[in-house]
Amino acid sequence: MNEKYWMWRETGVSAYELTPQEALAEAIENNLIREAFQVIGQGKEAFVCWGIDEEERQIALKSYKIYRTTHRQRINNTSRISPYQVIKQFAKLEFYKTLDLFELKLPVPQPYKWHDFSFSMELIGDNAGPSPLLKDFSKEYFDDPSELMEKCIDFLYDIFQLHYVHGDFSEHNIILHNEEIVVIDFLQTKKFALKDSIDGGSKLIPLTRAYRILQRDVNAILTYFKRCHRLQADQNEVLDYITGDIKNKIEKELELKHEMSY
Ligand SMILES: Nc1ncnc2c1ncn2[C@@H]1O[C@H](COP(=O)(O)OP(=O)(O)OP(=O)(O)O)[C@@H](O)[C@H]1O
Ligand SMILES: [Mg+2]
């Protein structure tokens, strides 16, 4: 760790972007990972590393980097806290959301440990490394892509019926492992209330906001299947299926909103 980094960490004054080496050094110190093999994902906000932990488990370590403006927009009231506190909050949020979904038996990686701006989770893959994302498969690979589309829609159904929306559902966040889908990347995931009026302190988002997020998720995945596999699905029919009995409540809230706007 260099001096500039520690200064920044203590004071939160200057913006500084962590390198994978720095994040790894800290994760090793905190017993999240014992040995790192390879960086497997390097995005704008986080990087993911494949390695092994103290218990000899194959893991994926996700570390958040310094915040950017998009981060700040996402979480309210963070403008006064240091960048370090923001990324720490992201790692903690994603760790616990993934844990909730894992405990609800959805096909997501099992989260192992969280510390500061990193968390470790089960590697979706094998001893040879991580399994590929849906976006990395050529269309010729699939004999019957409609089966895969059904699996994706069923995931959206299952998560919605448990009152969660993913928020960034697409071929970029779906790993294909042993012919099954495993979904990742839960920073934007939200739990919703079955109505729009919620208490100020509630961690739940209003129902119709969740519905808008669901519409985006459905649109993203149907666009992928249309573009890559020439599969057509009626977006409204898919939404009706996913929302099931909750659809009535959504319609009631939407009607109420419509009336209020007059
Ligand atoms: N548990 C896991 N097992 C295997 N690979 C994983 C796992 N978690 C993440 N990855 C890999 O790391 C990449 C980045 O992970 P993730 O989508 O959670 O982060 P991100 O912030 O969206 O990064 P990016 O901007 O690169 O998408 C994934 O696209 C995937 O290839
Ligand atoms: Mg991602």
PDB file of C-alpha atoms and ligand atoms in Angstrom:
ATOM      1  CA  MET A   1       0.000   0.000   0.000  1.00  0.00           C
ATOM      2  CA  ASN A   2       1.410   3.361  -0.853  1.00  0.00           C
ATOM      3  CA  GLU A   3       1.381   6.491   1.192  1.00  0.00           C
ATOM      4  CA  LYS A   4      -1.008   8.327  -1.128  1.00  0.00           C
ATOM      5  CA  TYR A   5      -3.560   5.586  -0.707  1.00  0.00           C
ATOM      6  CA  TRP A   6      -3.391   5.615   3.078  1.00  0.00           C
ATOM      7  CA  MET A   7      -3.628   9.393   3.145  1.00  0.00           C
ATOM      8  CA  TRP A   8      -6.702   9.194   0.997  1.00  0.00           C
ATOM      9  CA  ARG A   9      -8.161   6.426   3.087  1.00  0.00           C
ATOM     10  CA  GLU A  10      -7.667   8.341   6.318  1.00  0.00           C
ATOM     11  CA  THR A  11      -8.803  11.730   5.138  1.00  0.00           C
ATOM     12  CA  GLY A  12     -11.103  10.855   2.273  1.00  0.00           C
ATOM     13  CA  VAL A  13      -9.951  14.041   0.618  1.00  0.00           C
ATOM     14  CA  SER A  14      -8.358  13.257  -2.717  1.00  0.00           C
ATOM     15  CA  ALA A  15      -9.915  10.893  -5.243  1.00  0.00           C
ATOM     16  CA  TYR A  16      -7.826   7.840  -5.841  1.00  0.00           C
ATOM     17  CA  GLU A  17      -8.492   4.690  -7.781  1.00  0.00           C
ATOM     18  CA  LEU A  18      -7.398   1.411  -6.257  1.00  0.00           C
ATOM     19  CA  THR A  19      -5.363  -0.950  -8.395  1.00  0.00           C
ATOM     20  CA  PRO A  20      -6.097  -4.705  -8.354  1.00  0.00           C
ATOM     21  CA  GLN A  21      -2.713  -5.215  -6.640  1.00  0.00           C
ATOM     22  CA  GLU A  22      -3.643  -2.912  -3.775  1.00  0.00           C
ATOM     23  CA  ALA A  23      -7.072  -4.435  -3.329  1.00  0.00           C
ATOM     24  CA  LEU A  24      -5.558  -7.916  -3.417  1.00  0.00           C
ATOM     25  CA  ALA A  25      -2.909  -7.081  -0.833  1.00  0.00           C
ATOM     26  CA  GLU A  26      -5.629  -5.896   1.512  1.00  0.00           C
ATOM     27  CA  ALA A  27      -7.861  -8.907   0.809  1.00  0.00           C
ATOM     28  CA  ILE A  28      -4.970 -11.269   1.562  1.00  0.00           C
ATOM     29  CA  GLU A  29      -4.291  -9.405   4.797  1.00  0.00           C
ATOM     30  CA  ASN A  30      -7.951  -9.799   5.765  1.00  0.00           C
ATOM     31  CA  ASN A  31      -8.067 -13.512   4.942  1.00  0.00           C
ATOM     32  CA  LEU A  32     -10.568 -13.213   2.118  1.00  0.00           C
ATOM     33  CA  ILE A  33      -8.170 -14.826  -0.342  1.00  0.00           C
ATOM     34  CA  ARG A  34      -4.935 -16.778   0.053  1.00  0.00           C
ATOM     35  CA  GLU A  35      -3.662 -16.887  -3.511  1.00  0.00           C
ATOM     36  CA  ALA A  36      -4.832 -15.030  -6.599  1.00  0.00           C
ATOM     37  CA  PHE A  37      -4.634 -16.624 -10.026  1.00  0.00           C
ATOM     38  CA  GLN A  38      -6.098 -14.144 -12.464  1.00  0.00           C
ATOM     39  CA  VAL A  39      -8.190 -11.000 -12.850  1.00  0.00           C
ATOM     40  CA  ILE A  40     -11.411 -12.188 -14.512  1.00  0.00           C
ATOM     41  CA  GLY A  41     -13.433  -9.013 -14.636  1.00  0.00           C
ATOM     42  CA  GLN A  42     -12.315  -5.443 -14.807  1.00  0.00           C
ATOM     43  CA  GLY A  43     -15.191  -2.991 -14.989  1.00  0.00           C
ATOM     44  CA  LYS A  44     -15.680   0.678 -14.289  1.00  0.00           C
ATOM     45  CA  GLU A  45     -16.597   0.162 -10.681  1.00  0.00           C
ATOM     46  CA  ALA A  46     -15.105  -3.113  -9.557  1.00  0.00           C
ATOM     47  CA  PHE A  47     -12.686  -5.822 -10.487  1.00  0.00           C
ATOM     48  CA  VAL A  48     -13.091  -9.532  -9.923  1.00  0.00           C
ATOM     49  CA  CYS A  49     -10.242 -11.930  -9.283  1.00  0.00           C
ATOM     50  CA  TRP A  50     -10.143 -15.725  -9.359  1.00  0.00           C
ATOM     51  CA  GLY A  51      -8.233 -17.391  -6.533  1.00  0.00           C
ATOM     52  CA  ILE A  52      -8.271 -19.756  -3.626  1.00  0.00           C
ATOM     53  CA  ASP A  53      -9.019 -19.017   0.032  1.00  0.00           C
ATOM     54  CA  GLU A  54      -7.743 -20.335   3.370  1.00  0.00           C
ATOM     55  CA  GLU A  55     -10.213 -23.195   3.202  1.00  0.00           C
ATOM     56  CA  GLU A  56      -8.944 -24.233  -0.253  1.00  0.00           C
ATOM     57  CA  ARG A  57     -12.169 -23.082  -1.887  1.00  0.00           C
ATOM     58  CA  GLN A  58     -12.090 -21.753  -5.439  1.00  0.00           C
ATOM     59  CA  ILE A  59     -13.331 -18.197  -5.090  1.00  0.00           C
ATOM     60  CA  ALA A  60     -14.172 -15.037  -6.966  1.00  0.00           C
ATOM     61  CA  LEU A  61     -13.077 -11.906  -5.101  1.00  0.00           C
ATOM     62  CA  LYS A  62     -14.949  -8.744  -6.023  1.00  0.00           C
ATOM     63  CA  SER A  63     -13.322  -5.447  -5.016  1.00  0.00           C
ATOM     64  CA  TYR A  64     -14.856  -2.041  -5.534  1.00  0.00           C
ATOM     65  CA  LYS A  65     -12.656   0.773  -6.782  1.00  0.00           C
ATOM     66  CA  ILE A  66     -12.984   4.445  -6.044  1.00  0.00           C
ATOM     67  CA  TYR A  67     -16.414   5.924  -6.501  1.00  0.00           C
ATOM     68  CA  ARG A  68     -17.349   7.967  -9.552  1.00  0.00           C
ATOM     69  CA  THR A  69     -20.210  10.360 -10.108  1.00  0.00           C
ATOM     70  CA  THR A  70     -22.488   7.532 -11.189  1.00  0.00           C
ATOM     71  CA  HIS A  71     -21.889   5.931  -7.802  1.00  0.00           C
ATOM     72  CA  ARG A  72     -22.795   9.081  -6.017  1.00  0.00           C
ATOM     73  CA  GLN A  73     -26.042   9.389  -7.912  1.00  0.00           C
ATOM     74  CA  ARG A  74     -27.017   5.881  -6.981  1.00  0.00           C
ATOM     75  CA  ILE A  75     -26.939   6.151  -3.231  1.00  0.00           C
ATOM     76  CA  ASN A  76     -28.532   9.130  -1.596  1.00  0.00           C
ATOM     77  CA  ASN A  77     -26.819  11.177   1.061  1.00  0.00           C
ATOM     78  CA  THR A  78     -23.343   9.952   0.302  1.00  0.00           C
ATOM     79  CA  SER A  79     -21.885  13.207  -0.935  1.00  0.00           C
ATOM     80  CA  ARG A  80     -20.492  14.003   2.501  1.00  0.00           C
ATOM     81  CA  ILE A  81     -18.910  10.633   3.164  1.00  0.00           C
ATOM     82  CA  SER A  82     -15.471   9.679   1.941  1.00  0.00           C
ATOM     83  CA  PRO A  83     -14.980   7.670  -1.263  1.00  0.00           C
ATOM     84  CA  TYR A  84     -13.618   4.906   0.895  1.00  0.00           C
ATOM     85  CA  GLN A  85     -16.841   4.743   2.915  1.00  0.00           C
ATOM     86  CA  VAL A  86     -18.878   4.672  -0.293  1.00  0.00           C
ATOM     87  CA  ILE A  87     -17.117   1.672  -1.829  1.00  0.00           C
ATOM     88  CA  LYS A  88     -17.153  -0.081   1.529  1.00  0.00           C
ATOM     89  CA  GLN A  89     -20.924   0.412   1.597  1.00  0.00           C
ATOM     90  CA  PHE A  90     -21.221  -1.011  -1.946  1.00  0.00           C
ATOM     91  CA  ALA A  91     -19.276  -4.153  -1.082  1.00  0.00           C
ATOM     92  CA  LYS A  92     -21.322  -4.671   2.075  1.00  0.00           C
ATOM     93  CA  LEU A  93     -24.629  -4.092   0.255  1.00  0.00           C
ATOM     94  CA  GLU A  94     -23.774  -6.488  -2.548  1.00  0.00           C
ATOM     95  CA  PHE A  95     -22.492  -9.131  -0.148  1.00  0.00           C
ATOM     96  CA  TYR A  96     -25.688  -9.129   1.936  1.00  0.00           C
ATOM     97  CA  LYS A  97     -28.037  -8.939  -1.043  1.00  0.00           C
ATOM     98  CA  THR A  98     -26.289 -11.919  -2.630  1.00  0.00           C
ATOM     99  CA  LEU A  99     -26.532 -13.743   0.683  1.00  0.00           C
ATOM    100  CA  ASP A 100     -30.290 -13.089   0.933  1.00  0.00           C
ATOM    101  CA  LEU A 101     -30.822 -14.441  -2.588  1.00  0.00           C
ATOM    102  CA  PHE A 102     -28.568 -17.420  -1.963  1.00  0.00           C
ATOM    103  CA  GLU A 103     -30.527 -18.273   1.192  1.00  0.00           C
ATOM    104  CA  LEU A 104     -33.737 -17.996  -0.822  1.00  0.00           C
ATOM    105  CA  LYS A 105     -32.257 -20.740  -3.031  1.00  0.00           C
ATOM    106  CA  LEU A 106     -31.922 -18.707  -6.196  1.00  0.00           C
ATOM    107  CA  PRO A 107     -29.112 -19.717  -8.599  1.00  0.00           C
ATOM    108  CA  VAL A 108     -26.490 -17.195  -7.425  1.00  0.00           C
ATOM    109  CA  PRO A 109     -22.925 -17.702  -6.124  1.00  0.00           C
ATOM    110  CA  GLN A 110     -22.641 -18.453  -2.427  1.00  0.00           C
ATOM    111  CA  PRO A 111     -21.080 -15.409  -0.763  1.00  0.00           C
ATOM    112  CA  TYR A 112     -18.321 -16.268   1.728  1.00  0.00           C
ATOM    113  CA  LYS A 113     -16.777 -13.234   3.443  1.00  0.00           C
ATOM    114  CA  TRP A 114     -17.010  -9.473   3.327  1.00  0.00           C
ATOM    115  CA  HIS A 115     -14.317  -7.067   4.481  1.00  0.00           C
ATOM    116  CA  ASP A 116     -14.097  -3.357   3.691  1.00  0.00           C
ATOM    117  CA  PHE A 117     -14.426  -2.835  -0.082  1.00  0.00           C
ATOM    118  CA  SER A 118     -14.120  -6.524  -1.086  1.00  0.00           C
ATOM    119  CA  PHE A 119     -16.062  -9.722  -0.695  1.00  0.00           C
ATOM    120  CA  SER A 120     -15.377 -13.307  -1.624  1.00  0.00           C
ATOM    121  CA  MET A 121     -17.855 -15.754  -3.093  1.00  0.00           C
ATOM    122  CA  GLU A 122     -18.043 -19.187  -4.638  1.00  0.00           C
ATOM    123  CA  LEU A 123     -16.354 -19.334  -8.046  1.00  0.00           C
ATOM    124  CA  ILE A 124     -18.834 -20.360 -10.713  1.00  0.00           C
ATOM    125  CA  GLY A 125     -16.546 -22.628 -12.682  1.00  0.00           C
ATOM    126  CA  ASP A 126     -14.109 -25.390 -11.850  1.00  0.00           C
ATOM    127  CA  ASN A 127     -10.409 -25.948 -11.143  1.00  0.00           C
ATOM    128  CA  ALA A 128      -9.603 -24.715 -14.626  1.00  0.00           C
ATOM    129  CA  GLY A 129     -11.205 -21.334 -13.942  1.00  0.00           C
ATOM    130  CA  PRO A 130     -14.483 -19.415 -14.194  1.00  0.00           C
ATOM    131  CA  SER A 131     -17.277 -20.442 -16.539  1.00  0.00           C
ATOM    132  CA  PRO A 132     -18.098 -17.994 -19.338  1.00  0.00           C
ATOM    133  CA  LEU A 133     -20.829 -15.397 -19.444  1.00  0.00           C
ATOM    134  CA  LEU A 134     -23.867 -15.842 -21.675  1.00  0.00           C
ATOM    135  CA  LYS A 135     -22.620 -12.999 -23.889  1.00  0.00           C
ATOM    136  CA  ASP A 136     -19.430 -14.962 -24.684  1.00  0.00           C
ATOM    137  CA  PHE A 137     -21.179 -17.925 -26.331  1.00  0.00           C
ATOM    138  CA  SER A 138     -21.613 -17.991 -30.078  1.00  0.00           C
ATOM    139  CA  LYS A 139     -25.193 -18.470 -31.228  1.00  0.00           C
ATOM    140  CA  GLU A 140     -24.236 -21.777 -32.881  1.00  0.00           C
ATOM    141  CA  TYR A 141     -23.476 -23.237 -29.448  1.00  0.00           C
ATOM    142  CA  PHE A 142     -27.143 -23.560 -28.530  1.00  0.00           C
ATOM    143  CA  ASP A 143     -29.307 -26.287 -30.056  1.00  0.00           C
ATOM    144  CA  ASP A 144     -32.403 -24.824 -28.493  1.00  0.00           C
ATOM    145  CA  PRO A 145     -31.954 -21.215 -27.328  1.00  0.00           C
ATOM    146  CA  SER A 146     -35.645 -21.018 -26.391  1.00  0.00           C
ATOM    147  CA  GLU A 147     -34.926 -23.344 -23.487  1.00  0.00           C
ATOM    148  CA  LEU A 148     -32.287 -20.912 -22.278  1.00  0.00           C
ATOM    149  CA  MET A 149     -34.660 -17.973 -22.698  1.00  0.00           C
ATOM    150  CA  GLU A 150     -37.214 -19.795 -20.561  1.00  0.00           C
ATOM    151  CA  LYS A 151     -34.598 -20.288 -17.847  1.00  0.00           C
ATOM    152  CA  CYS A 152     -33.833 -16.578 -17.849  1.00  0.00           C
ATOM    153  CA  ILE A 153     -37.532 -15.672 -17.679  1.00  0.00           C
ATOM    154  CA  ASP A 154     -38.040 -18.222 -14.903  1.00  0.00           C
ATOM    155  CA  PHE A 155     -35.230 -16.607 -12.920  1.00  0.00           C
ATOM    156  CA  LEU A 156     -36.954 -13.226 -13.269  1.00  0.00           C
ATOM    157  CA  TYR A 157     -40.219 -14.860 -12.181  1.00  0.00           C
ATOM    158  CA  ASP A 158     -38.644 -16.492  -9.122  1.00  0.00           C
ATOM    159  CA  ILE A 159     -36.819 -13.368  -7.942  1.00  0.00           C
ATOM    160  CA  PHE A 160     -39.901 -11.156  -8.507  1.00  0.00           C
ATOM    161  CA  GLN A 161     -42.179 -13.531  -6.641  1.00  0.00           C
ATOM    162  CA  LEU A 162     -39.734 -13.222  -3.713  1.00  0.00           C
ATOM    163  CA  HIS A 163     -40.222  -9.436  -4.006  1.00  0.00           C
ATOM    164  CA  TYR A 164     -36.816  -8.564  -5.470  1.00  0.00           C
ATOM    165  CA  VAL A 165     -35.782  -6.977  -8.774  1.00  0.00           C
ATOM    166  CA  HIS A 166     -32.280  -7.574 -10.156  1.00  0.00           C
ATOM    167  CA  GLY A 167     -31.803  -4.165 -11.771  1.00  0.00           C
ATOM    168  CA  ASP A 168     -28.977  -5.068 -14.181  1.00  0.00           C
ATOM    169  CA  PHE A 169     -30.195  -8.293 -15.727  1.00  0.00           C
ATOM    170  CA  SER A 170     -28.604  -9.088 -19.087  1.00  0.00           C
ATOM    171  CA  GLU A 171     -26.292 -11.490 -20.918  1.00  0.00           C
ATOM    172  CA  HIS A 172     -23.418  -9.627 -19.180  1.00  0.00           C
ATOM    173  CA  ASN A 173     -24.455 -10.822 -15.732  1.00  0.00           C
ATOM    174  CA  ILE A 174     -25.477 -14.407 -16.443  1.00  0.00           C
ATOM    175  CA  ILE A 175     -22.895 -17.193 -16.237  1.00  0.00           C
ATOM    176  CA  LEU A 176     -23.602 -20.455 -18.014  1.00  0.00           C
ATOM    177  CA  HIS A 177     -22.341 -23.347 -15.949  1.00  0.00           C
ATOM    178  CA  ASN A 178     -23.113 -27.022 -16.672  1.00  0.00           C
ATOM    179  CA  GLU A 179     -25.950 -25.907 -18.970  1.00  0.00           C
ATOM    180  CA  GLU A 180     -27.587 -23.969 -16.138  1.00  0.00           C
ATOM    181  CA  ILE A 181     -27.690 -20.222 -15.566  1.00  0.00           C
ATOM    182  CA  VAL A 182     -26.105 -18.578 -12.524  1.00  0.00           C
ATOM    183  CA  VAL A 183     -26.854 -14.899 -12.054  1.00  0.00           C
ATOM    184  CA  ILE A 184     -24.332 -12.389 -10.634  1.00  0.00           C
ATOM    185  CA  ASP A 185     -23.891  -8.676  -9.911  1.00  0.00           C
ATOM    186  CA  PHE A 186     -26.440  -7.574  -7.316  1.00  0.00           C
ATOM    187  CA  LEU A 187     -25.421  -4.039  -6.401  1.00  0.00           C
ATOM    188  CA  GLN A 188     -28.562  -2.639  -8.053  1.00  0.00           C
ATOM    189  CA  THR A 189     -30.874  -5.319  -6.679  1.00  0.00           C
ATOM    190  CA  LYS A 190     -33.784  -4.011  -4.635  1.00  0.00           C
ATOM    191  CA  LYS A 191     -36.439  -5.553  -2.414  1.00  0.00           C
ATOM    192  CA  PHE A 192     -39.878  -4.071  -2.982  1.00  0.00           C
ATOM    193  CA  ALA A 193     -43.070  -3.442  -1.043  1.00  0.00           C
ATOM    194  CA  LEU A 194     -46.418  -4.676  -2.342  1.00  0.00           C
ATOM    195  CA  LYS A 195     -47.670  -1.087  -2.458  1.00  0.00           C
ATOM    196  CA  ASP A 196     -46.390   2.369  -3.341  1.00  0.00           C
ATOM    197  CA  SER A 197     -46.846   4.149  -0.026  1.00  0.00           C
ATOM    198  CA  ILE A 198     -43.948   3.191   2.191  1.00  0.00           C
ATOM    199  CA  ASP A 199     -42.469   4.623   5.389  1.00  0.00           C
ATOM    200  CA  GLY A 200     -39.574   7.039   5.081  1.00  0.00           C
ATOM    201  CA  GLY A 201     -37.159   4.704   6.823  1.00  0.00           C
ATOM    202  CA  SER A 202     -38.111   1.639   4.831  1.00  0.00           C
ATOM    203  CA  LYS A 203     -35.472  -0.256   2.899  1.00  0.00           C
ATOM    204  CA  LEU A 204     -38.107  -1.400   0.440  1.00  0.00           C
ATOM    205  CA  ILE A 205     -38.764   0.414  -2.812  1.00  0.00           C
ATOM    206  CA  PRO A 206     -42.331   1.217  -3.997  1.00  0.00           C
ATOM    207  CA  LEU A 207     -44.082  -1.417  -6.093  1.00  0.00           C
ATOM    208  CA  THR A 208     -44.451   0.594  -9.296  1.00  0.00           C
ATOM    209  CA  ARG A 209     -40.762   1.583  -9.177  1.00  0.00           C
ATOM    210  CA  ALA A 210     -39.897  -2.107  -8.952  1.00  0.00           C
ATOM    211  CA  TYR A 211     -42.173  -2.743 -11.917  1.00  0.00           C
ATOM    212  CA  ARG A 212     -40.292  -0.150 -14.014  1.00  0.00           C
ATOM    213  CA  ILE A 213     -37.001  -1.852 -13.101  1.00  0.00           C
ATOM    214  CA  LEU A 214     -38.480  -5.224 -14.046  1.00  0.00           C
ATOM    215  CA  GLN A 215     -39.595  -3.830 -17.412  1.00  0.00           C
ATOM    216  CA  ARG A 216     -35.991  -2.757 -18.102  1.00  0.00           C
ATOM    217  CA  ASP A 217     -34.610  -6.162 -17.088  1.00  0.00           C
ATOM    218  CA  VAL A 218     -37.128  -8.001 -19.270  1.00  0.00           C
ATOM    219  CA  ASN A 219     -36.439  -5.693 -22.187  1.00  0.00           C
ATOM    220  CA  ALA A 220     -32.667  -6.253 -21.891  1.00  0.00           C
ATOM    221  CA  ILE A 221     -32.887 -10.022 -21.969  1.00  0.00           C
ATOM    222  CA  LEU A 222     -35.539 -10.205 -24.696  1.00  0.00           C
ATOM    223  CA  THR A 223     -33.423  -7.853 -26.805  1.00  0.00           C
ATOM    224  CA  TYR A 224     -30.465 -10.214 -26.410  1.00  0.00           C
ATOM    225  CA  PHE A 225     -32.510 -13.254 -27.508  1.00  0.00           C
ATOM    226  CA  LYS A 226     -33.992 -11.364 -30.422  1.00  0.00           C
ATOM    227  CA  ARG A 227     -30.651  -9.979 -31.607  1.00  0.00           C
ATOM    228  CA  CYS A 228     -28.536 -13.111 -31.116  1.00  0.00           C
ATOM    229  CA  HIS A 229     -30.982 -15.972 -31.529  1.00  0.00           C
ATOM    230  CA  ARG A 230     -33.789 -14.470 -33.613  1.00  0.00           C
ATOM    231  CA  LEU A 231     -36.278 -15.378 -30.894  1.00  0.00           C
ATOM    232  CA  GLN A 232     -39.392 -13.260 -30.617  1.00  0.00           C
ATOM    233  CA  ALA A 233     -41.309 -13.025 -27.368  1.00  0.00           C
ATOM    234  CA  ASP A 234     -44.136 -10.689 -26.500  1.00  0.00           C
ATOM    235  CA  GLN A 235     -42.812  -8.395 -23.782  1.00  0.00           C
ATOM    236  CA  ASN A 236     -46.250  -7.816 -22.219  1.00  0.00           C
ATOM    237  CA  GLU A 237     -46.990 -11.511 -22.054  1.00  0.00           C
ATOM    238  CA  VAL A 238     -43.639 -12.147 -20.391  1.00  0.00           C
ATOM    239  CA  LEU A 239     -44.311  -9.345 -17.885  1.00  0.00           C
ATOM    240  CA  ASP A 240     -47.754 -10.778 -17.103  1.00  0.00           C
ATOM    241  CA  TYR A 241     -46.212 -14.181 -16.479  1.00  0.00           C
ATOM    242  CA  ILE A 242     -43.436 -12.834 -14.218  1.00  0.00           C
ATOM    243  CA  THR A 243     -45.693 -10.586 -12.158  1.00  0.00           C
ATOM    244  CA  GLY A 244     -48.358 -13.296 -11.682  1.00  0.00           C
ATOM    245  CA  ASP A 245     -50.730 -12.428  -8.820  1.00  0.00           C
ATOM    246  CA  ILE A 246     -48.765  -9.250  -8.059  1.00  0.00           C
ATOM    247  CA  LYS A 247     -49.961  -7.830 -11.390  1.00  0.00           C
ATOM    248  CA  ASN A 248     -53.327  -6.837  -9.824  1.00  0.00           C
ATOM    249  CA  LYS A 249     -51.605  -4.790  -7.156  1.00  0.00           C
ATOM    250  CA  ILE A 250     -49.374  -3.083  -9.742  1.00  0.00           C
ATOM    251  CA  GLU A 251     -52.372  -2.162 -11.865  1.00  0.00           C
ATOM    252  CA  LYS A 252     -54.209  -0.780  -8.841  1.00  0.00           C
ATOM    253  CA  GLU A 253     -51.249   1.427  -7.915  1.00  0.00           C
ATOM    254  CA  LEU A 254     -50.811   2.590 -11.517  1.00  0.00           C
ATOM    255  CA  GLU A 255     -54.507   3.512 -11.731  1.00  0.00           C
ATOM    256  CA  LEU A 256     -54.273   5.410  -8.472  1.00  0.00           C
ATOM    257  CA  LYS A 257     -51.260   7.340  -9.776  1.00  0.00           C
ATOM    258  CA  HIS A 258     -53.116   8.125 -12.976  1.00  0.00           C
ATOM    259  CA  GLU A 259     -56.130   9.467 -11.048  1.00  0.00           C
ATOM    260  CA  MET A 260     -53.894  11.556  -8.780  1.00  0.00           C
ATOM    261  CA  SER A 261     -52.288  13.208 -11.768  1.00  0.00           C
ATOM    262  CA  TYR A 262     -55.600  14.815 -12.728  1.00  0.00           C
TER     263      TYR A 262
HETATM  264  N1  LIG B   1     -18.808 -15.844  -8.700  1.00  0.00           N
HETATM  265  C1  LIG B   1     -18.230 -15.710  -9.892  1.00  0.00           C
HETATM  266  N2  LIG B   1     -17.729 -16.807 -10.530  1.00  0.00           N
HETATM  267  C2  LIG B   1     -17.150 -16.671 -11.746  1.00  0.00           C
HETATM  268  N3  LIG B   1     -16.974 -15.496 -12.384  1.00  0.00           N
HETATM  269  C3  LIG B   1     -17.440 -14.370 -11.798  1.00  0.00           C
HETATM  270  C4  LIG B   1     -18.088 -14.416 -10.528  1.00  0.00           C
HETATM  271  N4  LIG B   1     -18.454 -13.167 -10.192  1.00  0.00           N
HETATM  272  C5  LIG B   1     -18.046 -12.365 -11.201  1.00  0.00           C
HETATM  273  N5  LIG B   1     -17.431 -13.084 -12.175  1.00  0.00           N
HETATM  274  C6  LIG B   1     -16.815 -12.547 -13.416  1.00  0.00           C
HETATM  275  O1  LIG B   1     -16.392 -11.215 -13.175  1.00  0.00           O
HETATM  276  C7  LIG B   1     -17.044 -10.290 -14.044  1.00  0.00           C
HETATM  277  C8  LIG B   1     -17.406  -9.016 -13.310  1.00  0.00           C
HETATM  278  O2  LIG B   1     -18.316  -9.310 -12.265  1.00  0.00           O
HETATM  279  P1  LIG B   1     -19.588  -8.409 -11.965  1.00  0.00           P
HETATM  280  O3  LIG B   1     -20.504  -8.437 -13.125  1.00  0.00           O
HETATM  281  O4  LIG B   1     -20.096  -8.815 -10.646  1.00  0.00           O
HETATM  282  O5  LIG B   1     -18.909  -6.968 -11.806  1.00  0.00           O
HETATM  283  P2  LIG B   1     -19.178  -5.597 -12.564  1.00  0.00           P
HETATM  284  O6  LIG B   1     -18.990  -4.531 -11.588  1.00  0.00           O
HETATM  285  O7  LIG B   1     -20.418  -5.647 -13.363  1.00  0.00           O
HETATM  286  O8  LIG B   1     -18.005  -5.551 -13.541  1.00  0.00           O
HETATM  287  P3  LIG B   1     -18.190  -5.281 -15.072  1.00  0.00           P
HETATM  288  O9  LIG B   1     -18.392  -3.797 -15.169  1.00  0.00           O
HETATM  289  O10 LIG B   1     -16.904  -5.812 -15.633  1.00  0.00           O
HETATM  290  O11 LIG B   1     -19.382  -6.073 -15.541  1.00  0.00           O
HETATM  291  C9  LIG B   1     -18.247 -11.039 -14.566  1.00  0.00           C
HETATM  292  O12 LIG B   1     -18.614 -10.578 -15.802  1.00  0.00           O
HETATM  293  C10 LIG B   1     -17.788 -12.480 -14.571  1.00  0.00           C
HETATM  294  O13 LIG B   1     -17.092 -12.749 -15.753  1.00  0.00           O
HETATM  295 MG    MG B   2     -21.536  -7.114 -14.306  1.00  0.00          MG
END
